[in-house]
Short mmCIF file of C-alpha atoms in Angstrom, two decimals:
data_model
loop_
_atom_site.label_atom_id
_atom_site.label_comp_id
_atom_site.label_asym_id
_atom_site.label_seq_id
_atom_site.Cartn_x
_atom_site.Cartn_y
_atom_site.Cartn_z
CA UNK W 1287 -7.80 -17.39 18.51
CA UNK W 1288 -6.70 -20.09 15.99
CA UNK W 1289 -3.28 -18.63 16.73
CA UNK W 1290 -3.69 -18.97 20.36
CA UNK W 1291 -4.51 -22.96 20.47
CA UNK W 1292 -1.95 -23.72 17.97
CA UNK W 1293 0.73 -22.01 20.06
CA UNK W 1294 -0.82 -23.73 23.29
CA UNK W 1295 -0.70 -26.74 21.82
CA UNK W 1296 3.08 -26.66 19.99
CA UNK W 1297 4.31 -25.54 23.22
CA UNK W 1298 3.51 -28.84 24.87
CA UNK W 1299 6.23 -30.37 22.49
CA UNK W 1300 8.51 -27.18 22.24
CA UNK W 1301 11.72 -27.36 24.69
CA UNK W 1302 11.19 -24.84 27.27
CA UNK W 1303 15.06 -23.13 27.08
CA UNK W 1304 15.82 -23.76 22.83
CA UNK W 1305 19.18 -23.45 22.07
CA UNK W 1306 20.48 -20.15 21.86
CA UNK W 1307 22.23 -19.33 18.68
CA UNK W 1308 22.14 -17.66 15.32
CA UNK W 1309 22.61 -17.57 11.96
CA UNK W 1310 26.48 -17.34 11.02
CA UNK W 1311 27.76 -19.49 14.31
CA UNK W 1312 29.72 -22.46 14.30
CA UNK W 1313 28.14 -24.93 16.42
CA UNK W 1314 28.61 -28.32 17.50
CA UNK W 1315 25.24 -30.18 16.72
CA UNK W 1316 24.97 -33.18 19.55
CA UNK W 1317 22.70 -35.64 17.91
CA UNK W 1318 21.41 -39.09 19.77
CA UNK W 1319 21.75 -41.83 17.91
CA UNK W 1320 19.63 -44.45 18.50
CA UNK W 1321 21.66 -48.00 17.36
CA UNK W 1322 19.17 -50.72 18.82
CA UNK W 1323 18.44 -49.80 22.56
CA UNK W 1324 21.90 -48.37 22.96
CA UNK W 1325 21.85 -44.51 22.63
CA UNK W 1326 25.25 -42.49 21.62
CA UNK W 1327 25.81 -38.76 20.90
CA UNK W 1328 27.09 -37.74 17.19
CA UNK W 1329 28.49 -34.43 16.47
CA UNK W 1330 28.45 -32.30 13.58
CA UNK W 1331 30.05 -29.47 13.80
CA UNK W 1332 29.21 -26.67 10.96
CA UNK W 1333 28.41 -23.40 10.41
CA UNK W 1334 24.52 -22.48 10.47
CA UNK W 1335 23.43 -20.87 7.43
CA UNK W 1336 19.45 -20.71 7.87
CA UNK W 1337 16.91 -20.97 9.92
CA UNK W 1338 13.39 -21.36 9.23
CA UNK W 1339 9.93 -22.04 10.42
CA UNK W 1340 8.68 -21.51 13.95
CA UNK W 1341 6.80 -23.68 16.50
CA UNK W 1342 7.36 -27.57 16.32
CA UNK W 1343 8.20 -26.86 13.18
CA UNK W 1344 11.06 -24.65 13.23
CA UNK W 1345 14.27 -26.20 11.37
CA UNK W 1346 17.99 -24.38 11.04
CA UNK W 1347 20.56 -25.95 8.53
CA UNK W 1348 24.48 -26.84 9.30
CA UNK W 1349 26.63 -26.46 6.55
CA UNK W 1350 30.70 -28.04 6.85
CA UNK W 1351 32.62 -28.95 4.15
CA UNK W 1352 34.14 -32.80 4.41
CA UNK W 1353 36.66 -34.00 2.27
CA UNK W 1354 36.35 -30.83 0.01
CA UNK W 1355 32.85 -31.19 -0.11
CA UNK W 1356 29.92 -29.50 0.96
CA UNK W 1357 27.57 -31.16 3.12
CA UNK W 1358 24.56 -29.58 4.58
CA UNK W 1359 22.34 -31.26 7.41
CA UNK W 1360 18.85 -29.99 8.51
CA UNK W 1361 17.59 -30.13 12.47
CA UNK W 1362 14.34 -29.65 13.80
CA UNK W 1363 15.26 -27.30 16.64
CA UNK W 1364 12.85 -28.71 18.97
CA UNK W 1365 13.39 -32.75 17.98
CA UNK W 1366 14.54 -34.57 21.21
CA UNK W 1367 17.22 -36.37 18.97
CA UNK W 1368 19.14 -33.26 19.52
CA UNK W 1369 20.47 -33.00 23.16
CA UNK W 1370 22.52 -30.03 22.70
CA UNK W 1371 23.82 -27.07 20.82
CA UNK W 1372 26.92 -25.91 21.37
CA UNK W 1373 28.04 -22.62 19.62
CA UNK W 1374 31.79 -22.57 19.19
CA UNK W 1375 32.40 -19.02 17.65
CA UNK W 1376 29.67 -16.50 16.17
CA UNK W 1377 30.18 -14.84 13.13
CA UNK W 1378 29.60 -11.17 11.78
CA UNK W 1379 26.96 -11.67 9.18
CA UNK W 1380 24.65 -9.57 7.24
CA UNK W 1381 21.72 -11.80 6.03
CA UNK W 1382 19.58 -14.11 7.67
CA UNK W 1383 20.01 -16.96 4.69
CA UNK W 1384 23.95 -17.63 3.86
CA UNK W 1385 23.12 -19.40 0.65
CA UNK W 1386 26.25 -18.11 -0.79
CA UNK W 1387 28.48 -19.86 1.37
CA UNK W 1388 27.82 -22.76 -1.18
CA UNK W 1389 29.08 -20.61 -4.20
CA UNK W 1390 32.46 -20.43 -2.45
CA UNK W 1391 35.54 -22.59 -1.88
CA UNK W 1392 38.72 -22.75 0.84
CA UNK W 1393 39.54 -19.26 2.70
CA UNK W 1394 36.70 -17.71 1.16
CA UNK W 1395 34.26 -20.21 3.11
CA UNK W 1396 35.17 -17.78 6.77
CA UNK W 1397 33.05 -15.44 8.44
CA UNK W 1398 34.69 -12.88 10.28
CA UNK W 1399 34.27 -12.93 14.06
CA UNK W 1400 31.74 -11.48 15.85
CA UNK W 1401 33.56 -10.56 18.67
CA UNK W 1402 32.34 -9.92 22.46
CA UNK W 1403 29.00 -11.41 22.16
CA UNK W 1404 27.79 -13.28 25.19
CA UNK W 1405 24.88 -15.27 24.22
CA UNK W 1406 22.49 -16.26 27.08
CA UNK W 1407 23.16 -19.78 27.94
CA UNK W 1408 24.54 -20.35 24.34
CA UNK W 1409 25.30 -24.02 26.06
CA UNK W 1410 22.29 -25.04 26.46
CA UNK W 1411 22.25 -28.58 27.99
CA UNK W 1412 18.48 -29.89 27.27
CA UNK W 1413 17.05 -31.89 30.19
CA UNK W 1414 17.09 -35.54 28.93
CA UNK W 1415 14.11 -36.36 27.84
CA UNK W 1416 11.65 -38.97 28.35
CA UNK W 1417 14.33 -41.16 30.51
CA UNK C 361 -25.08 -42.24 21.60
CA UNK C 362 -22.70 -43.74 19.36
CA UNK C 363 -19.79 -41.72 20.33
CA UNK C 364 -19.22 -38.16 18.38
CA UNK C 365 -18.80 -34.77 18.80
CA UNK C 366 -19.09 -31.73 16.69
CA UNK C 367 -16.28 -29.50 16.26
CA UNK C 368 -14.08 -27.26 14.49
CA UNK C 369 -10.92 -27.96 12.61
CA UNK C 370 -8.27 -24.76 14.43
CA UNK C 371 -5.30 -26.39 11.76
CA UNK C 372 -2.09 -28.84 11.21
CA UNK C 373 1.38 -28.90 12.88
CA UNK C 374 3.69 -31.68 14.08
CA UNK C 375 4.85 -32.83 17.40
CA UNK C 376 7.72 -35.65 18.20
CA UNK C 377 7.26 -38.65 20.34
CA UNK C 378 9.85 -39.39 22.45
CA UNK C 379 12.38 -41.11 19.93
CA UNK C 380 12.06 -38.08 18.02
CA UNK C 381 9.41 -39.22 15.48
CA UNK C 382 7.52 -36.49 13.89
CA UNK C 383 3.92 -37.01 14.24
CA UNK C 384 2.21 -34.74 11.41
CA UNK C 385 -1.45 -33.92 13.70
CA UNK C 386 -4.41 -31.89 13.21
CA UNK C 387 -5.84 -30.14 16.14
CA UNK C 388 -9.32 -30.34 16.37
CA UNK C 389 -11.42 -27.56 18.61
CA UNK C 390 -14.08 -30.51 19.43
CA UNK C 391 -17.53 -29.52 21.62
CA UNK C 392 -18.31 -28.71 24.11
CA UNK C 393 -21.69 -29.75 22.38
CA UNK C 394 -25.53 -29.54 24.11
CA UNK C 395 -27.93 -32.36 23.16
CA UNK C 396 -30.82 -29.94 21.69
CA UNK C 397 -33.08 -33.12 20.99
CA UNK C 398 -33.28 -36.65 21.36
CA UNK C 399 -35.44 -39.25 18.87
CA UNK C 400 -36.89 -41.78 19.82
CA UNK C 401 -38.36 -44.84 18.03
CA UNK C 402 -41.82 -44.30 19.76
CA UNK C 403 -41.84 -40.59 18.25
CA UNK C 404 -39.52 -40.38 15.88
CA UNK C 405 -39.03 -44.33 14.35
CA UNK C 406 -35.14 -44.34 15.10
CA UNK C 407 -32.86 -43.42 17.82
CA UNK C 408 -30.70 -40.60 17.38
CA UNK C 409 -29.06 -37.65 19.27
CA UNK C 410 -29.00 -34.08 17.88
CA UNK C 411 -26.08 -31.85 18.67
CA UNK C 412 -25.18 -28.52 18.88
CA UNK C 413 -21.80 -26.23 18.55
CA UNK C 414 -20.72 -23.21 19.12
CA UNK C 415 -23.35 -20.17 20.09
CA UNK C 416 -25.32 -17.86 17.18
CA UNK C 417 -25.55 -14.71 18.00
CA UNK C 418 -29.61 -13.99 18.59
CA UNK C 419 -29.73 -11.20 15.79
CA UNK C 420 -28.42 -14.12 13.51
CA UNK C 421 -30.69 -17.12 14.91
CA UNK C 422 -34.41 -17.53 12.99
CA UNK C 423 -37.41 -17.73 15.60
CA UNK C 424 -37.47 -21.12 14.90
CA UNK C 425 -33.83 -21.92 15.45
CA UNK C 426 -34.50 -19.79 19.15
CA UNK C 427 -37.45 -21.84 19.74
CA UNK C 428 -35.45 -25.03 19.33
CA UNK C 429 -33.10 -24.80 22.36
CA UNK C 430 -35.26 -22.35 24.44
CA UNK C 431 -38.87 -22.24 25.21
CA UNK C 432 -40.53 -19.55 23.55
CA UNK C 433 -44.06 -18.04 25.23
CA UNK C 434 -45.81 -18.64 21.41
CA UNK C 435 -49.29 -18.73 20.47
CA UNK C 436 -48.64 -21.64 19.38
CA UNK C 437 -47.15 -23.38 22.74
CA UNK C 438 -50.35 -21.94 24.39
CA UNK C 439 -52.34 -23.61 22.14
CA UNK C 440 -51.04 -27.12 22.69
CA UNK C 441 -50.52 -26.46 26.47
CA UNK C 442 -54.69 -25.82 26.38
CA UNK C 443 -54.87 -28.74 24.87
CA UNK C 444 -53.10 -31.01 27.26
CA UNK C 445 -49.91 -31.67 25.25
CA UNK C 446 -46.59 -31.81 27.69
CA UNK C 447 -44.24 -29.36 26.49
CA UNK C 448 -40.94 -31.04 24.30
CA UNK C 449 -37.88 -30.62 25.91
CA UNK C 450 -35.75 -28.15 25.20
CA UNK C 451 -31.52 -27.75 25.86
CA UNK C 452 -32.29 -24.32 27.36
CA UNK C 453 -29.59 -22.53 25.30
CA UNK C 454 -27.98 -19.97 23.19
CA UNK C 455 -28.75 -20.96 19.35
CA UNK C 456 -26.42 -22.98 17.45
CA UNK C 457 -24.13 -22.67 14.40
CA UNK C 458 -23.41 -25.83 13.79
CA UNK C 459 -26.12 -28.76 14.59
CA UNK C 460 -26.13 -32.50 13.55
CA UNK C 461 -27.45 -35.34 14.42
CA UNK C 462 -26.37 -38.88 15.22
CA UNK C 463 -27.78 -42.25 15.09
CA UNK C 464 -27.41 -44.57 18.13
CA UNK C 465 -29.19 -45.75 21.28
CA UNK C 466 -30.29 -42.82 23.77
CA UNK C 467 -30.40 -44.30 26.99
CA UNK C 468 -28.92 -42.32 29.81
CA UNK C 469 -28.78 -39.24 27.67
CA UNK C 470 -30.99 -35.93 28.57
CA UNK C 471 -31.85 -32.76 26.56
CA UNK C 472 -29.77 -30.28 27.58
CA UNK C 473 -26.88 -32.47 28.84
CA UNK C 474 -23.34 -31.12 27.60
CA UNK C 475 -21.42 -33.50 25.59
CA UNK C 476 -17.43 -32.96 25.73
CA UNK C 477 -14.30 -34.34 24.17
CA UNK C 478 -13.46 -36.60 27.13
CA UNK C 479 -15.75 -38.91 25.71
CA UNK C 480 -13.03 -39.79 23.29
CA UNK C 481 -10.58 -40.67 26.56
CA UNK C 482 -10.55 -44.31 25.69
CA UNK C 483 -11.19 -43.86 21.78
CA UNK C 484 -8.43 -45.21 19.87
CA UNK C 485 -9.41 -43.71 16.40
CA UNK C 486 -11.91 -41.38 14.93
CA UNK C 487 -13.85 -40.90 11.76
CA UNK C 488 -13.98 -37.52 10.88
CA UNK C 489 -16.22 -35.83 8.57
CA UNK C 490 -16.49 -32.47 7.08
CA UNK C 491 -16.77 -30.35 4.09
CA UNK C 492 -13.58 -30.18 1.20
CA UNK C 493 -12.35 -27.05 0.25
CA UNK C 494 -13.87 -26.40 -3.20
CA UNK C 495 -11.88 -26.33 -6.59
CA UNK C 496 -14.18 -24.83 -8.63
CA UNK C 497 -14.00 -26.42 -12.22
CA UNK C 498 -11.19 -28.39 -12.13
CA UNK C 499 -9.38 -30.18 -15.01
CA UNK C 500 -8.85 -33.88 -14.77
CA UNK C 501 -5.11 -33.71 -13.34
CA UNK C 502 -5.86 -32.51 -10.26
CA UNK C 503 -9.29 -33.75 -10.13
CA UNK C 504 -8.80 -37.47 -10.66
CA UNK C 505 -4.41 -37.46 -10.49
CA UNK C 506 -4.37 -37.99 -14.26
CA UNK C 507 -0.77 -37.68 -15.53
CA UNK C 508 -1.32 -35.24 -18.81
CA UNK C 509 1.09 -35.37 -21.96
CA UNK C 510 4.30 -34.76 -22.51
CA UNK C 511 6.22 -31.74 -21.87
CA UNK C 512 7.94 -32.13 -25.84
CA UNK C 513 7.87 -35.02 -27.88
CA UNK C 514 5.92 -32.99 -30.35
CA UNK C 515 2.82 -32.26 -27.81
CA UNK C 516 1.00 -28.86 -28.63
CA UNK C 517 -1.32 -26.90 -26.66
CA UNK C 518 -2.59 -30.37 -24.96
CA UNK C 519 -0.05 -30.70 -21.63
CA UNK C 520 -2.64 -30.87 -19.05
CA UNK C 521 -5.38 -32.93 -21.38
CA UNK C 522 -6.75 -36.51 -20.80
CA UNK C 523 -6.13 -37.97 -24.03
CA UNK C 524 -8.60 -40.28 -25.83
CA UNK C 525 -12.09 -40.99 -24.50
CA UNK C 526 -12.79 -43.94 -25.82
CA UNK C 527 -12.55 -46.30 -28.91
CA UNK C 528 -13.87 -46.00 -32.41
CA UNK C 529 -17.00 -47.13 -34.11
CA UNK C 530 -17.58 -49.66 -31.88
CA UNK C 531 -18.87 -49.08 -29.06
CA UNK C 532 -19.19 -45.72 -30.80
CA UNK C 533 -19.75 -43.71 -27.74
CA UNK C 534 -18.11 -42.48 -24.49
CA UNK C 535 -18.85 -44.88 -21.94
CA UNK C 536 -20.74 -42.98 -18.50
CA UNK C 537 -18.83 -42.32 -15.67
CA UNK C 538 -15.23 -41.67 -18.51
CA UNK C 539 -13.55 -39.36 -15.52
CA UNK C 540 -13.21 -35.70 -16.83
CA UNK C 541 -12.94 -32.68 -15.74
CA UNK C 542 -15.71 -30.90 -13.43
CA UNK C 543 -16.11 -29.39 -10.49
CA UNK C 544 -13.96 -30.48 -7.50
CA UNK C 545 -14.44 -30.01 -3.69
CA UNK C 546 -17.03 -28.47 -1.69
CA UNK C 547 -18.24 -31.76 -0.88
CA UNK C 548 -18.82 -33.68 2.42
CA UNK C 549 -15.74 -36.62 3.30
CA UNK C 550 -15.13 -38.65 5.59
CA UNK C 551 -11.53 -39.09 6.47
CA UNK C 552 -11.64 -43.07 8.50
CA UNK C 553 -9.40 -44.25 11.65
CA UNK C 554 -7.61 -41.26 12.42
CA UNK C 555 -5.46 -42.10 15.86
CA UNK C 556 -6.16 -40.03 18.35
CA UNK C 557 -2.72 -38.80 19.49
CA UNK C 558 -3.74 -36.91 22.22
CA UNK C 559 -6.81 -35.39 24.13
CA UNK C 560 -6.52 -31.57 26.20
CA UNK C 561 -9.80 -31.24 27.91
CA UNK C 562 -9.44 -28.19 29.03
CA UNK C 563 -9.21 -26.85 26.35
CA UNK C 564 -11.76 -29.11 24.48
CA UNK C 565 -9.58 -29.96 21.80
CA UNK C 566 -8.59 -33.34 20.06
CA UNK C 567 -5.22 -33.81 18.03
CA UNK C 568 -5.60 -36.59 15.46
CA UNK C 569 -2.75 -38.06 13.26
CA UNK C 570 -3.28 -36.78 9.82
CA UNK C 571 -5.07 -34.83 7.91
CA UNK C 572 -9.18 -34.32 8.03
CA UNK C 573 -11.30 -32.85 5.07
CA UNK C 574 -11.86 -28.89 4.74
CA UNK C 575 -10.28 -25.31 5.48
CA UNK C 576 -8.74 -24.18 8.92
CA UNK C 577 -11.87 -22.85 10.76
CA UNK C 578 -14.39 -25.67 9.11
CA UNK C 579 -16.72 -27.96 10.79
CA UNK C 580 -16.35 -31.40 11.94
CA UNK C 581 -18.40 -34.12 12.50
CA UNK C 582 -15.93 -36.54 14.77
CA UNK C 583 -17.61 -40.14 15.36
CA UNK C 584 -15.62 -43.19 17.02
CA UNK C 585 -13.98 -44.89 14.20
CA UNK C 586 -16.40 -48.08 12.99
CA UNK C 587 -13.32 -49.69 11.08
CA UNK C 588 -13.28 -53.07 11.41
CA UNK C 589 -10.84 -54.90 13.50
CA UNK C 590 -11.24 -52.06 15.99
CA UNK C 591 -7.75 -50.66 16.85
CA UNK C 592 -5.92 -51.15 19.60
CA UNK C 593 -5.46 -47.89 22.37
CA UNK C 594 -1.94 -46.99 21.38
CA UNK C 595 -1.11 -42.97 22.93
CA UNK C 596 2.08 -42.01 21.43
CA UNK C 597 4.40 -41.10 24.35
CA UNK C 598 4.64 -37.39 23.40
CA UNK C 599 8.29 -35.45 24.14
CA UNK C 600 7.08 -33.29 26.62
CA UNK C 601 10.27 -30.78 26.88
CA UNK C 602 7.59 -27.91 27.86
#
């Protein structure tokens, strides 16, 4: 029952189609930025290596390396502040939690490709919301 | 009625307002409540309103907790009916688990009436009350947020201690009320001006920013907030993606 009402009431702040995509793709993270009351859209583009959580509450993290380093950024899935996810190329993996990724440097950093995998709506373009 | 409700805390989550804020809420399971008695200064010296929530199985319920919201045929009723006594009130109900009462004027209110969370509709904040989750004997870290000793710097076997008690021969003693450990928890709190972030009454429940006292599943006593200046009404504008 407890179960019940917190799903009823996450779902009034869930987005009704989440982005499709999973652990191992590189996506393109569209972000709104918020600079005073003018809004613009940020990208960063990485490959996901976890995803955690579930509800309101469910996060995935974006891992890219810049300027030969690693940088890892965490999303709430559901967080208006991201209007879209865009997966650019899904890779064969076999864990949910690519930790290792970090242990590695240069060529060794590539997933293989998972090849012929149509994702359902994999770009998912949230209604704005609130505007 | 000063305005309250009874209720039931269901658990914690987080929703976003529309700039993407996280709001960290509790969602409350609050009434619906019956009034089960009402006192009043004539018979009872003070005003108050008595409240019940959520039904008791009738196995469960004493024959004094049925004969509270129901009228029982007793020897005892007789007896005062023969005598010319009117009959008290009584909510006409299932028995209750959870019953409290609340101090305020009465006027407009009946036995029996039902009592449900869209009285809070124009509440700003609550006060919330309710029962801690207990600690058991608990030493005076987590009881009182002492900071312990030293991890090394030649500390032994006294990490998680307090350190001195006091001073030497003068005053020569502990002085009352030296914080220590004891038992923690299990005890009734009030958590004060809690914003009411949003209101589904449908589904009788209230979702309050922040945390309120006691386990998933405990009970609630939810009063309008009496902090002082009042608080503005301020909804958040929930993202409502659903």
């Amino acid at each position: 029952m407890t179960q019940k009402i917190m799903a009823l009431v996450e779902k009034t702040c869930t987005k009704k189609k989440p982005p499709q995509f999973s652990i191992g793709d590189t996506v393109d993270v569209h972000c709104r930025i918020l600079e005073g009351d003018k809004e613009r859209i940020q990208i960063f583009s990485g490959t996901v290596i976890a995803r955690s959580g579930a509800g309101t509450r469910e996060m995935f993290t974006v891992r890219r390396i810049v300027a030969g380093e690693g940088v890892e950024r965490k999303f709430p899935v559901h967080s208006p502040r991201i209007a879209k996810i865009v997966v650019k190329r899904s890779g064969r993996v076999r864990r949910a939690k690519l930790y290792y990724l970090r242990q590695r440097v240069g060529k060794a950093t590539r997933l293989r490709e998972r090849h012929g995998v149509v994702l359902p709506g994999a770009e998912t373009e949230e209604t704005p919301q609130g505007q | 009625m000063s305005m309250g409700l009874l209720g039931r805390k269901i658990g914690m989550t987080q929703l976003f307002d529309q700039d993407g804020h996280v709001i960290p809420v509790t969602v409350i399971e609050a009434g619906p409540c019956h009034i089960l008695q009402i006192k009043t200064l004539d018979r009872d010296g003070y005003e108050a309103v008595q409240l019940g929530f959520l039904d008791k199985p009738r196995r469960l319920a004493r024959r004094s907790e049925r004969g509270h919201v129901a009228r029982l045929d007793s020897k005892r009723q007789k007896a005062l009916q023969a005598a010319g006594l009117e009959p008290l009130a009584k909510a006409d109900c299932e028995p209750k688990r959870f019953i409290r009462e609340l101090r305020g004027p009465v006027e407009g209110l009946q036995v029996g009436q039902m009592v449900r969370v869209d009285i809070f509709e124009n509440v700003p904040a609550v006060d919330v009350t309710g029962i801690t989750k207990g600690r058991g004997f608990a030493g005076a870290m987590k009881r009182h947020g002492f900071h312990g000793q030293g991890a090394s710097h030649g500390v032994k076997k006294v990490h998680r201690h307090i350190g001195s008690t006091g001073m030497n021969t003068d005053p020569h003693h502990t002085f009352k009320g030296k914080r220590m450990a004891g038992h923690f928890g299990n005890a009734r709190r009030t958590v004060r001006n809690l914003q009411v972030v949003q209101i589904l009454p449908e589904n009788n429940l209230l979702i309050v920013k922040g945390a309120v006292p006691g386990p998933n599943g405990g009970f609630l006593l939810i009063r309008e907030t009496n902090k002082l200046p009042r608080p503005a009404l301020n909804r958040p504008a929930l993202a409502n993606q659903g």
